[in-house]
Amino acid sequence: MDIVSLFNKLNDKQREAVVAKDSHVLVLAGAGSGKTRVLTHRVIWLKMIKNYSSSSIMAVTFTNKASLEMKSRINALIGDFSKGMWIGTFHGFAYCLLRSHYLDSNLPKNFQIIDRNDQICLLTKSIRYLGLDEKKWQPNSAVCFISDKKNKSSLFPNVDGRSSKSEITWLNIYKVYQNMCDRAGLVDFDELLCRLYNLLLNNPAILAYYRNKFVNILVDEFQDTNKMQYNCLYLLLGEKSNVMIVGDDDQSIYSWRGAQVDNIYRFISDFSSTRIIRLEQNYRSTNNILQTANTLISYNQNRIAKKLWSTEGKGKTVSLYRAVNELDEAYFVINCIKAWQQKGGLLNNCAILYRSNIQSLVLERVLLHSKIPYKIWGGSIRFFERQEIKNMFAYLRLIINKSDDVAYERILNVPPRGIGKRTLDLVRNISITDQLTLWESTKNLLNNTKLKTRIFRVLQDFITLINFLSEEIEQLSLFDQIDLVIKETGLFCFYKQMQGSKSTLCIESFKEILDAAHRFDQNYENRSDNISVLRDFVSYYLLENDKDYRSSELFSDLDSVNLMTLHASKGLEFSQVFIVGMEEGIFPSQMSLLGEKQVEEERRLAYVGITRAMHSLTISYAENRFIYGKAIICKVSRFINELPKECISNVFFSN
Ligand code: ATP
Ligand code: MG
């Protein structure tokens, strides 16, 4: 491998960043200027020139899709180079460390991660337990409240004289919820980071070990880290550490999840020796696209001004299409894609971006009708969120961890075994009065209470089934474990006998999960016993589900159009980009119309979308739209009026 020619493909500023001798480097630059490129080259430089071992390198980014992109970019430069390095997300990193140090993290060995749906389920229980009105104290709001608190501090907040009555109630809900999680060995996503922080903070030996191990830390998309992620990173940096962070304040689009763009300034003030390198040349887009993005973002008041330029030439003007309605818009976009394909273009190079997942429905309908293959990245019904898959995973979770009440409730009567709400309430009551898990409560109920023979039998059968599976799987490979669970629980037969295409789809899902299990098993490195493989497989699917996509031809690898939200498009690039639904209330979204700060965040999101385009960008809006079950007359987005007229052409037909 010729490292000189590799480094010749960097501009001076990029090279300066890649080979910087400083231990703290911040690359602050606009979209498409090669930040990720710098980061990947720095990884190669650290290993090839500075002779650091692969295991000393930790590269963190925001989503799993972005981390895959990073890995594949490194491997494209030098084949299989990323092996042995830790490349992933903060959450993935937290999960690994908590698994290795579960005792020091006050967790049971078989702890499991829960997603938002599971959180809602536990919070509904907590709110009911406290006898509160669910309409006033909604589980959805409780999720946001708890997430916000956990993002700010790893400790349960104190109630003091300044706490309002409603704050105290929310905190009570939080407390009950947290007790339930702790008792059942369940960890939500924010809790992963809080526990990681506490683990590192309270265990000097563990902290010293990881400081020593990960001497080289690189963070992409730094503008979207939240406070807790920053705190963990701060702890991990020791005297010998080399850290490179790269980011762009104009692309901070996750403040609603607690991300703090101020972390960039905090880093500079915490590490005053930080070398700041700015990149100004954009390599991705032609100038019409770049100028469109630059002009739009200049309407934001709170930003670090940047000048981005490109030598790519002016390129095509940005197309603007006014559609009669959402169907007209979808046909227009898809006809443009067809025309591109007829000229020999690949569908893989096309992306349709939208503000909210619901907008994908009409696009999907028209793509199906036009017989164009597509992939929906992170769509609303992700693979993992399908009922049959959630049910199958709930069985696996209960087998691994009998305290997992969420899993228990989910599958007690799936497939239907004649256990009604009354029986479940009986179990729940024991669990509340005796402070037991649902599993233990069921066993107590069977031992101590006179139950109707039929109820006794079905509950007993359920316990026997789970115990039987727990024993059997210890001897089996991951594939066989899952195969056994799908069959013995009756899930396979239950879905097979369903009517029509639903049955085929469910059976296909099971096949897919078995294939995935096989692949996972082959690549698994930390094998201690068969249960540990299963445990990590279950968590992997929760942690990594944003890598997932749903495609037109189930799980096909065909050349296909990419559909995704603007949020999901961060860090990616496509030759042909279409941004649809540029209307007030859609983009900027309804929620953002509340204040200028939120509108600025939406504008940054538009900036992210526009800068994904390399050669062609088409923006569209509709005069009328049927959405959320209502027909609405739309007003064109304020962002369209902010685009530079000289870079835009109104178009009336696809070509
Ligand atoms: P974003 O802000 O969207 O994440 P980025 O700053 O990370 O963008 P990259 O994705 O690293 O930018 O680079 C954008 C594109 O420009 C990529 O296709 C990359 O290969 C290309 N590129 C970057 N630097 C150079 C260079 N010096 N020579 C040629 N191409 C380059
Ligand atoms: Mg990038």
XYZ file of C-alpha atoms and ligand atoms in Angstrom:
687
model
C 0.000 0.000 0.000
C 1.419 3.314 -1.084
C 0.764 5.674 1.786
C 2.277 8.646 -0.015
C -0.203 8.459 -2.870
C -2.990 8.037 -0.334
C -1.993 11.225 1.427
C -1.532 13.059 -1.858
C -5.261 12.815 -2.285
C -5.738 15.289 0.550
C -5.556 19.048 0.295
C -3.043 20.949 2.432
C -5.451 21.723 5.252
C -6.739 18.170 5.338
C -3.193 16.807 5.417
C -2.312 19.211 8.179
C -5.182 17.800 10.230
C -4.362 14.176 9.446
C -0.728 14.409 10.534
C -1.165 16.951 13.345
C 1.169 16.153 16.229
C -1.099 17.853 18.732
C -2.924 15.644 21.162
C -6.185 17.593 20.802
C -7.372 18.446 17.320
C -10.701 19.946 16.317
C -11.694 20.005 12.669
C -14.502 22.480 12.318
C -15.842 22.716 8.808
C -18.898 22.818 6.588
C -20.616 19.980 4.796
C -18.742 17.965 2.202
C -15.363 19.483 3.052
C -13.821 16.116 3.850
C -14.172 15.905 7.643
C -14.966 12.204 7.574
C -12.216 11.770 5.019
C -9.727 13.426 7.376
C -10.860 11.202 10.200
C -10.483 7.993 8.201
C -7.053 9.026 6.932
C -5.986 9.921 10.452
C -6.836 6.368 11.500
C -4.521 5.052 8.789
C -1.792 7.523 9.697
C -1.967 6.558 13.382
C -1.509 2.911 12.595
C 0.804 2.940 9.578
C 3.064 5.860 10.438
C 2.782 6.224 14.192
C 2.679 2.451 14.689
C -0.201 2.415 17.125
C -1.989 -0.905 17.419
C -5.502 -1.319 16.003
C -6.856 -1.936 19.480
C -5.712 1.503 20.621
C -8.076 3.178 18.162
C -11.641 4.086 18.975
C -13.724 5.924 16.396
C -17.167 7.064 17.414
C -19.961 8.512 15.379
C -23.611 9.283 15.728
C -25.525 6.495 14.014
C -24.793 2.914 13.167
C -25.246 3.683 9.495
C -22.595 6.400 9.749
C -20.242 4.037 11.570
C -20.692 1.447 8.829
C -19.895 4.154 6.307
C -16.747 5.009 8.273
C -15.658 1.374 8.418
C -16.263 0.850 4.732
C -14.384 4.052 3.835
C -11.371 2.888 5.870
C -11.512 -0.558 4.308
C -11.871 0.926 0.832
C -8.607 2.794 1.372
C -6.789 -0.279 2.675
C -8.578 -3.623 2.567
C -9.822 -4.948 5.931
C -7.847 -2.302 7.773
C -10.516 -1.545 10.376
C -10.232 -4.999 11.971
C -9.476 -4.858 15.667
C -10.416 -1.185 16.005
C -13.424 -0.114 17.978
C -15.692 1.693 15.520
C -19.271 2.391 16.493
C -21.619 4.638 18.411
C -21.433 5.967 21.969
C -24.342 3.733 22.885
C -22.653 0.677 21.398
C -19.513 1.496 23.327
C -21.460 1.926 26.570
C -23.166 -1.409 26.021
C -19.839 -3.245 25.558
C -18.320 -1.743 28.686
C -21.381 -2.387 30.819
C -21.418 -6.011 29.668
C -17.762 -6.432 30.597
C -18.213 -4.680 33.957
C -21.801 -5.478 34.839
C -21.005 -5.997 38.526
C -19.312 -2.619 38.856
C -22.242 -1.104 36.990
C -24.744 -2.585 39.458
C -26.383 -4.622 36.755
C -27.365 -8.274 36.596
C -25.299 -10.368 34.199
C -28.206 -10.775 31.811
C -29.341 -7.160 31.718
C -31.152 -6.162 28.568
C -31.684 -2.951 26.649
C -35.183 -1.605 26.111
C -36.438 0.596 23.316
C -38.966 3.407 23.353
C -41.963 1.083 23.002
C -40.869 -0.909 26.027
C -40.333 2.337 27.916
C -43.883 3.435 27.110
C -45.149 0.099 28.353
C -43.280 0.418 31.678
C -44.247 4.056 32.084
C -47.920 3.295 31.522
C -47.613 0.792 34.356
C -45.801 3.318 36.554
C -48.433 6.007 35.963
C -51.227 3.564 36.758
C -49.372 2.340 39.812
C -49.292 5.902 41.131
C -53.020 6.249 40.419
C -52.460 9.239 38.115
C -54.639 10.337 35.243
C -53.009 8.999 32.077
C -54.463 11.789 29.980
C -52.705 14.400 32.063
C -49.525 12.429 32.746
C -48.856 10.864 29.383
C -46.264 8.090 28.996
C -44.878 9.794 25.884
C -44.208 12.989 27.821
C -42.697 10.950 30.641
C -40.210 9.392 28.173
C -39.088 12.905 27.144
C -38.903 14.118 30.746
C -36.762 11.166 31.841
C -34.556 11.340 28.767
C -33.935 15.023 29.355
C -32.990 14.419 33.009
C -30.705 11.512 32.145
C -28.992 13.503 29.423
C -28.147 16.144 31.959
C -27.126 14.100 34.952
C -26.307 10.524 35.776
C -27.845 10.909 39.237
C -31.499 10.943 40.165
C -32.446 14.632 40.508
C -33.045 16.084 43.958
C -36.370 17.595 44.836
C -35.979 20.950 46.508
C -38.050 23.963 47.471
C -37.943 25.260 43.913
C -39.433 22.104 42.372
C -42.947 22.693 41.096
C -45.810 20.338 41.924
C -45.840 18.937 38.407
C -42.061 18.454 38.441
C -42.411 16.436 41.644
C -45.071 14.235 40.042
C -42.915 13.625 36.957
C -40.025 12.744 39.263
C -42.247 10.263 41.106
C -43.106 8.630 37.801
C -39.413 8.565 36.928
C -38.605 6.924 40.264
C -41.226 4.171 39.942
C -40.165 3.552 36.351
C -36.497 3.366 37.318
C -37.258 0.935 40.135
C -39.113 -1.286 37.699
C -36.210 -1.176 35.254
C -33.659 -1.918 37.980
C -35.675 -4.790 39.370
C -36.071 -6.332 35.928
C -32.487 -5.695 34.766
C -33.619 -3.385 31.963
C -31.633 -0.434 30.701
C -32.972 2.293 28.415
C -30.759 4.078 25.900
C -30.065 7.146 28.031
C -29.388 4.955 31.037
C -26.634 3.183 29.068
C -24.707 6.444 28.957
C -25.445 7.387 32.588
C -24.214 3.992 33.757
C -21.117 4.255 31.591
C -20.372 7.633 33.103
C -20.839 6.350 36.659
C -18.756 3.281 35.911
C -15.827 5.351 34.691
C -16.209 7.979 37.374
C -16.419 5.622 40.337
C -13.867 2.993 39.334
C -10.408 4.492 38.916
C -8.848 1.167 37.934
C -11.353 0.599 35.146
C -10.977 4.171 33.952
C -7.190 3.841 33.930
C -7.457 0.620 31.942
C -9.562 2.217 29.192
C -7.525 5.415 29.140
C -4.513 3.246 28.567
C -6.194 1.089 25.975
C -7.937 3.727 23.841
C -5.096 6.162 23.444
C -6.494 7.329 20.120
C -10.043 8.590 20.141
C -11.749 10.089 17.100
C -15.273 11.478 17.085
C -17.231 12.314 13.926
C -20.398 14.487 13.922
C -19.323 15.961 17.231
C -21.965 18.714 17.015
C -24.592 16.122 17.863
C -23.112 14.759 21.079
C -25.160 15.344 24.203
C -23.940 16.314 27.626
C -23.606 12.787 28.945
C -21.640 11.665 25.877
C -19.361 14.633 26.336
C -18.877 13.774 30.003
C -17.931 10.185 29.161
C -15.502 11.358 26.499
C -14.008 13.852 28.928
C -13.342 11.084 31.448
C -11.790 8.819 28.848
C -9.191 11.385 27.893
C -6.043 10.866 29.907
C -2.589 12.355 29.721
C -1.460 10.131 26.878
C -4.636 10.478 24.821
C -4.764 11.733 21.275
C -8.163 12.963 20.330
C -9.573 14.306 17.103
C -13.086 15.638 16.969
C -14.746 16.748 13.776
C -17.971 18.598 13.390
C -20.030 21.333 11.828
C -22.232 23.591 13.930
C -24.472 24.145 10.889
C -25.383 20.471 10.920
C -26.527 20.221 14.512
C -29.973 18.659 14.116
C -30.542 16.678 17.271
C -31.030 19.291 19.978
C -34.497 17.764 20.543
C -32.624 14.691 21.748
C -30.414 16.715 24.040
C -27.504 17.288 21.639
C -25.541 20.390 22.504
C -23.658 22.205 19.826
C -22.023 24.113 22.693
C -19.980 20.987 23.329
C -17.659 22.265 20.594
C -16.912 25.428 22.606
C -16.774 23.439 25.816
C -14.126 21.199 24.325
C -12.018 24.184 23.296
C -12.247 25.667 26.763
C -11.685 22.342 28.582
C -8.614 21.598 26.459
C -7.026 24.934 25.803
C -4.188 23.445 23.744
C -6.659 22.245 21.101
C -5.492 22.885 17.572
C -8.419 24.109 15.464
C -8.323 23.389 11.767
C -10.903 24.729 9.348
C -11.575 23.236 5.925
C -13.169 25.433 3.312
C -13.117 23.521 0.068
C -16.180 21.444 -0.633
C -15.577 18.399 -2.807
C -19.058 17.017 -2.922
C -21.313 19.425 -4.691
C -21.401 21.659 -7.723
C -21.513 25.407 -7.066
C -25.225 25.967 -7.679
C -25.996 23.424 -4.972
C -23.333 24.781 -2.649
C -24.457 28.368 -3.040
C -28.048 27.333 -2.402
C -26.974 25.709 0.863
C -24.730 28.619 1.865
C -27.420 31.227 1.220
C -30.072 29.331 3.116
C -27.939 28.753 6.199
C -26.855 32.396 6.275
C -30.384 33.190 7.520
C -29.445 31.584 10.843
C -28.216 34.068 13.427
C -26.468 31.660 15.762
C -23.619 30.157 13.830
C -19.928 30.303 13.153
C -19.673 31.893 9.712
C -17.931 29.737 7.098
C -17.033 30.236 3.460
C -17.360 27.071 1.439
C -16.192 26.939 -2.146
C -15.878 24.256 -4.759
C -13.951 23.729 -7.983
C -16.641 21.455 -9.323
C -18.047 24.102 -11.684
C -21.500 25.631 -11.562
C -23.314 22.432 -12.546
C -27.050 22.184 -13.093
C -29.303 24.732 -11.463
C -31.407 23.457 -8.581
C -34.844 22.387 -9.842
C -37.949 23.597 -8.061
C -41.253 21.870 -8.754
C -44.675 23.053 -7.638
C -47.000 20.061 -7.499
C -50.787 20.089 -7.439
C -50.845 17.520 -4.657
C -48.736 14.821 -3.015
C -49.472 12.279 -5.737
C -48.430 14.658 -8.487
C -45.258 15.361 -6.490
C -44.471 11.657 -6.103
C -45.016 10.965 -9.820
C -42.850 13.925 -10.751
C -39.941 12.751 -8.589
C -40.207 9.161 -9.717
C -40.398 10.170 -13.385
C -37.190 12.161 -12.906
C -35.578 9.043 -11.435
C -36.837 6.931 -14.345
C -35.337 9.414 -16.799
C -32.009 9.233 -14.921
C -32.127 5.452 -15.058
C -32.904 5.451 -18.774
C -29.778 7.529 -19.339
C -27.794 4.775 -17.645
C -27.771 6.138 -14.075
C -27.915 3.855 -11.045
C -30.910 3.963 -8.716
C -28.508 3.562 -5.775
C -27.273 7.076 -6.534
C -30.728 8.585 -6.009
C -32.161 9.624 -2.660
C -35.575 10.992 -1.784
C -35.481 12.885 1.502
C -38.465 13.941 3.573
C -39.110 15.545 6.939
C -41.231 12.821 8.464
C -41.617 9.100 7.901
C -45.297 9.361 7.110
C -44.433 11.127 3.841
C -42.862 7.925 2.536
C -46.228 6.192 2.133
C -47.298 7.939 -1.054
C -43.792 7.698 -2.529
C -43.789 4.009 -1.835
C -47.143 3.551 -3.528
C -45.954 5.268 -6.683
C -42.611 3.418 -6.682
C -44.447 0.103 -6.417
C -46.813 1.137 -9.172
C -43.875 2.151 -11.365
C -42.042 -1.098 -10.504
C -38.940 0.754 -9.301
C -37.017 -1.013 -6.509
C -36.439 1.064 -3.395
C -35.106 0.868 0.125
C -36.610 2.766 3.027
C -33.921 3.440 5.602
C -35.147 3.472 9.180
C -38.772 3.534 8.030
C -41.596 3.630 10.525
C -42.209 -0.104 10.457
C -38.654 -1.214 10.772
C -37.878 -4.855 10.549
C -37.239 -5.049 14.243
C -40.559 -3.397 15.038
C -42.640 -5.995 13.236
C -44.954 -7.797 15.601
C -43.684 -11.285 14.830
C -40.076 -10.226 15.396
C -40.863 -8.323 18.589
C -42.742 -11.348 19.927
C -39.925 -13.702 19.058
C -37.409 -11.399 20.749
C -39.640 -11.103 23.797
C -39.428 -14.892 24.196
C -35.660 -14.746 23.908
C -35.516 -11.944 26.447
C -37.639 -13.793 28.980
C -35.586 -16.939 28.496
C -32.415 -15.007 29.224
C -33.818 -12.862 31.993
C -36.877 -14.070 33.908
C -37.233 -10.637 35.505
C -38.016 -8.967 32.188
C -41.612 -7.941 32.898
C -42.043 -6.148 29.587
C -41.219 -9.301 27.666
C -43.431 -11.374 29.975
C -46.489 -9.201 29.390
C -45.920 -9.191 25.675
C -45.938 -12.936 25.175
C -47.990 -14.360 28.019
C -50.860 -14.802 25.601
C -49.037 -14.842 22.260
C -49.804 -17.112 20.522
C -53.214 -17.096 22.224
C -53.327 -19.657 25.006
C -56.491 -18.501 26.723
C -54.934 -16.216 29.331
C -57.151 -13.154 29.648
C -56.792 -9.755 31.226
C -58.247 -10.973 34.516
C -55.523 -13.528 35.024
C -52.851 -11.039 34.035
C -54.308 -8.542 36.526
C -54.126 -11.195 39.209
C -50.430 -11.664 38.500
C -49.854 -7.910 38.312
C -51.509 -7.352 41.693
C -49.260 -9.872 43.393
C -46.273 -8.287 41.728
C -47.272 -4.844 43.049
C -48.156 -5.902 46.611
C -45.256 -8.300 47.098
C -42.746 -6.284 45.035
C -41.983 -9.269 42.845
C -41.378 -9.690 39.158
C -44.277 -11.031 37.100
C -42.423 -14.310 36.679
C -42.026 -14.800 40.439
C -45.601 -13.658 41.030
C -46.876 -16.297 38.609
C -44.977 -18.990 40.469
C -46.395 -17.769 43.783
C -49.863 -17.703 42.318
C -49.481 -21.293 41.177
C -48.215 -22.425 44.590
C -50.456 -20.544 46.946
C -53.751 -19.774 45.353
C -56.688 -21.894 44.367
C -57.033 -21.270 40.671
C -59.509 -22.642 38.187
C -58.040 -25.836 36.736
C -57.857 -24.415 33.227
C -56.067 -21.233 34.314
C -53.726 -23.245 36.520
C -52.854 -25.496 33.614
C -52.144 -22.758 31.059
C -50.028 -20.762 33.483
C -48.157 -23.880 34.530
C -47.606 -24.799 30.872
C -46.242 -21.340 30.183
C -43.724 -21.568 33.027
C -42.749 -25.083 31.964
C -42.268 -23.963 28.367
C -39.947 -21.098 29.306
C -37.978 -23.272 31.729
C -37.676 -26.014 29.130
C -36.403 -23.561 26.508
C -33.934 -22.020 28.980
C -32.387 -25.425 29.596
C -32.414 -26.631 26.006
C -30.759 -23.592 24.473
C -27.670 -23.883 26.625
C -26.482 -26.687 24.371
C -27.380 -25.117 21.027
C -25.848 -22.774 18.481
C -27.520 -19.398 18.036
C -29.290 -20.519 14.857
C -30.678 -23.610 16.558
C -31.656 -21.674 19.668
C -33.795 -19.309 17.633
C -35.161 -22.052 15.440
C -36.208 -23.944 18.558
C -37.858 -20.911 20.117
C -39.805 -20.023 16.969
C -41.126 -23.574 16.695
C -41.628 -24.680 20.318
C -43.431 -21.515 21.365
C -45.990 -22.052 18.598
C -45.102 -18.723 16.954
C -44.257 -20.368 13.643
C -47.600 -22.218 13.387
C -49.497 -19.182 14.636
C -48.188 -16.940 11.861
C -48.223 -19.660 9.231
C -51.959 -20.163 9.558
C -52.690 -16.444 9.112
C -54.546 -15.337 6.036
C -52.892 -14.240 2.796
C -49.714 -12.266 2.358
C -49.288 -11.498 6.076
C -48.439 -15.137 6.681
C -45.791 -15.173 3.922
C -44.287 -11.947 5.226
C -44.014 -13.277 8.795
C -42.454 -16.546 7.688
C -39.987 -14.537 5.577
C -39.147 -12.450 8.673
C -38.339 -15.591 10.631
C -36.101 -16.831 7.825
C -34.352 -13.487 7.756
C -33.759 -13.493 11.491
C -32.368 -17.023 11.287
C -29.985 -15.916 8.538
C -28.991 -12.939 10.636
C -28.372 -15.246 13.612
C -26.144 -17.426 11.483
C -24.118 -14.428 10.286
C -23.881 -13.013 13.809
C -22.659 -16.337 15.195
C -19.954 -16.632 12.552
C -18.561 -13.191 13.352
C -18.906 -13.412 17.128
C -15.655 -12.933 18.993
C -16.288 -12.905 22.753
C -17.770 -16.376 23.057
C -17.800 -17.727 26.596
C -20.957 -19.845 26.394
C -24.017 -20.209 24.182
C -26.124 -17.923 26.342
C -23.697 -15.019 26.021
C -23.977 -15.204 22.218
C -27.761 -15.107 22.446
C -27.686 -12.243 24.944
C -25.467 -10.116 22.725
C -27.514 -10.967 19.643
C -30.680 -9.682 21.309
C -28.984 -6.444 22.385
C -27.310 -6.019 19.028
C -30.660 -5.865 17.317
C -31.888 -3.164 19.653
C -28.728 -1.116 19.424
C -28.252 -1.413 15.719
C -31.714 -1.079 14.363
C -31.088 2.202 12.590
C -28.907 0.301 10.153
C -31.983 -1.507 9.135
C -34.042 -0.879 6.068
C -37.185 -2.146 4.502
C -37.096 -2.764 0.792
C -39.586 -3.297 -1.976
C -38.394 -6.788 -2.778
C -37.955 -8.276 0.619
C -34.294 -7.998 1.622
C -33.100 -7.800 -1.947
C -29.766 -6.348 -2.955
C -31.123 -4.880 -6.168
C -30.021 -1.492 -7.361
C -32.663 0.642 -5.668
C -33.701 4.185 -4.827
C -32.941 5.312 -1.257
C -35.739 6.807 0.805
C -35.065 8.300 4.206
C -35.783 11.182 6.521
C -33.542 14.223 6.354
C -32.224 13.310 9.795
C -31.141 9.873 8.597
C -29.289 11.339 5.613
C -26.572 13.016 7.699
C -23.027 12.183 6.605
C -24.182 10.506 3.357
C -23.970 11.690 -0.256
C -25.852 10.926 -3.474
C -25.543 12.089 -7.038
C -29.283 12.846 -7.370
C -31.166 14.219 -4.379
C -34.868 15.032 -4.135
C -36.243 16.928 -1.155
C -40.020 16.702 -1.070
C -42.748 18.426 0.940
C -41.197 21.886 1.264
C -44.269 23.398 2.874
C -44.885 25.361 6.036
C -46.002 22.968 8.748
C -44.210 20.065 7.066
C -40.773 21.537 6.578
C -40.291 23.533 8.776
C -42.420 21.165 10.774
C -45.488 22.183 12.713
C -43.712 21.775 16.005
C -40.911 24.078 15.012
C -43.243 26.961 14.215
C -43.295 27.688 17.918
C -40.045 29.589 18.052
C -37.102 30.976 16.120
C -34.664 28.574 17.789
C -36.578 25.590 16.464
C -36.874 27.171 13.015
C -33.094 27.577 12.999
C -32.726 23.884 13.732
C -35.087 23.073 10.839
C -33.022 25.342 8.607
C -29.915 23.398 9.577
C -31.794 20.243 8.647
C -32.570 21.742 5.222
C -28.864 22.593 4.932
C -27.977 18.976 5.707
C -30.455 17.779 3.045
C -29.240 20.160 0.331
C -25.587 19.359 0.959
C -26.176 15.626 0.420
C -26.451 16.335 -3.323
C -23.419 15.961 -5.539
C -24.704 16.760 -9.040
C -28.416 17.302 -9.028
C -30.868 18.638 -6.487
C -34.624 18.853 -6.934
C -36.854 20.497 -4.371
C -40.622 20.179 -4.497
C -43.738 21.303 -2.703
C -47.433 20.671 -3.146
C -50.338 23.105 -3.173
C -52.634 20.567 -1.547
C -51.763 17.589 0.530
C -53.631 14.748 2.145
C -51.711 13.940 5.289
C -52.510 12.745 8.825
C -56.003 11.834 7.536
C -56.839 15.386 6.411
C -56.794 17.353 3.170
C -54.902 20.580 3.660
C -54.132 23.598 1.501
C -50.422 24.158 1.832
C -48.330 27.260 2.063
C -44.913 27.152 0.450
C -42.051 26.781 2.941
C -40.274 29.949 4.033
C -37.033 28.152 3.161
C -37.901 28.254 -0.536
C -38.104 32.043 -0.403
C -34.674 32.097 1.176
C -32.958 30.238 -1.696
C -30.823 32.285 -4.123
C -32.944 32.988 -7.231
C -29.956 32.781 -9.600
C -29.291 29.148 -8.654
C -32.878 27.919 -8.996
C -35.009 26.990 -12.010
C -38.728 26.347 -11.873
C -39.454 23.107 -13.670
C -42.752 21.846 -14.992
C -41.913 18.414 -16.398
C -39.542 15.695 -15.383
C -36.634 15.181 -17.715
P -20.487 15.936 5.950
O -20.400 17.240 6.658
O -21.656 15.872 5.035
O -20.353 14.774 6.863
P -17.684 15.714 5.333
O -17.085 17.024 5.668
O -17.524 14.616 6.298
O -19.225 15.905 4.957
P -16.669 13.868 3.388
O -17.868 13.003 3.345
O -15.466 13.387 4.088
O -17.108 15.312 3.925
O -16.242 14.282 1.918
C -17.194 14.701 0.942
C -16.856 14.129 -0.413
O -15.712 14.788 -0.919
C -16.513 12.656 -0.371
O -16.963 12.056 -1.558
C -14.989 12.663 -0.337
O -14.438 11.486 -0.860
C -14.661 13.865 -1.206
N -13.372 14.499 -0.861
C -13.033 15.042 0.321
N -11.776 15.540 0.277
C -11.304 15.314 -0.971
C -10.069 15.594 -1.653
N -9.059 16.201 -1.043
N -9.970 15.206 -2.935
C -10.991 14.596 -3.563
N -12.175 14.311 -3.000
C -12.347 14.648 -1.702
Mg -18.921 13.458 7.396
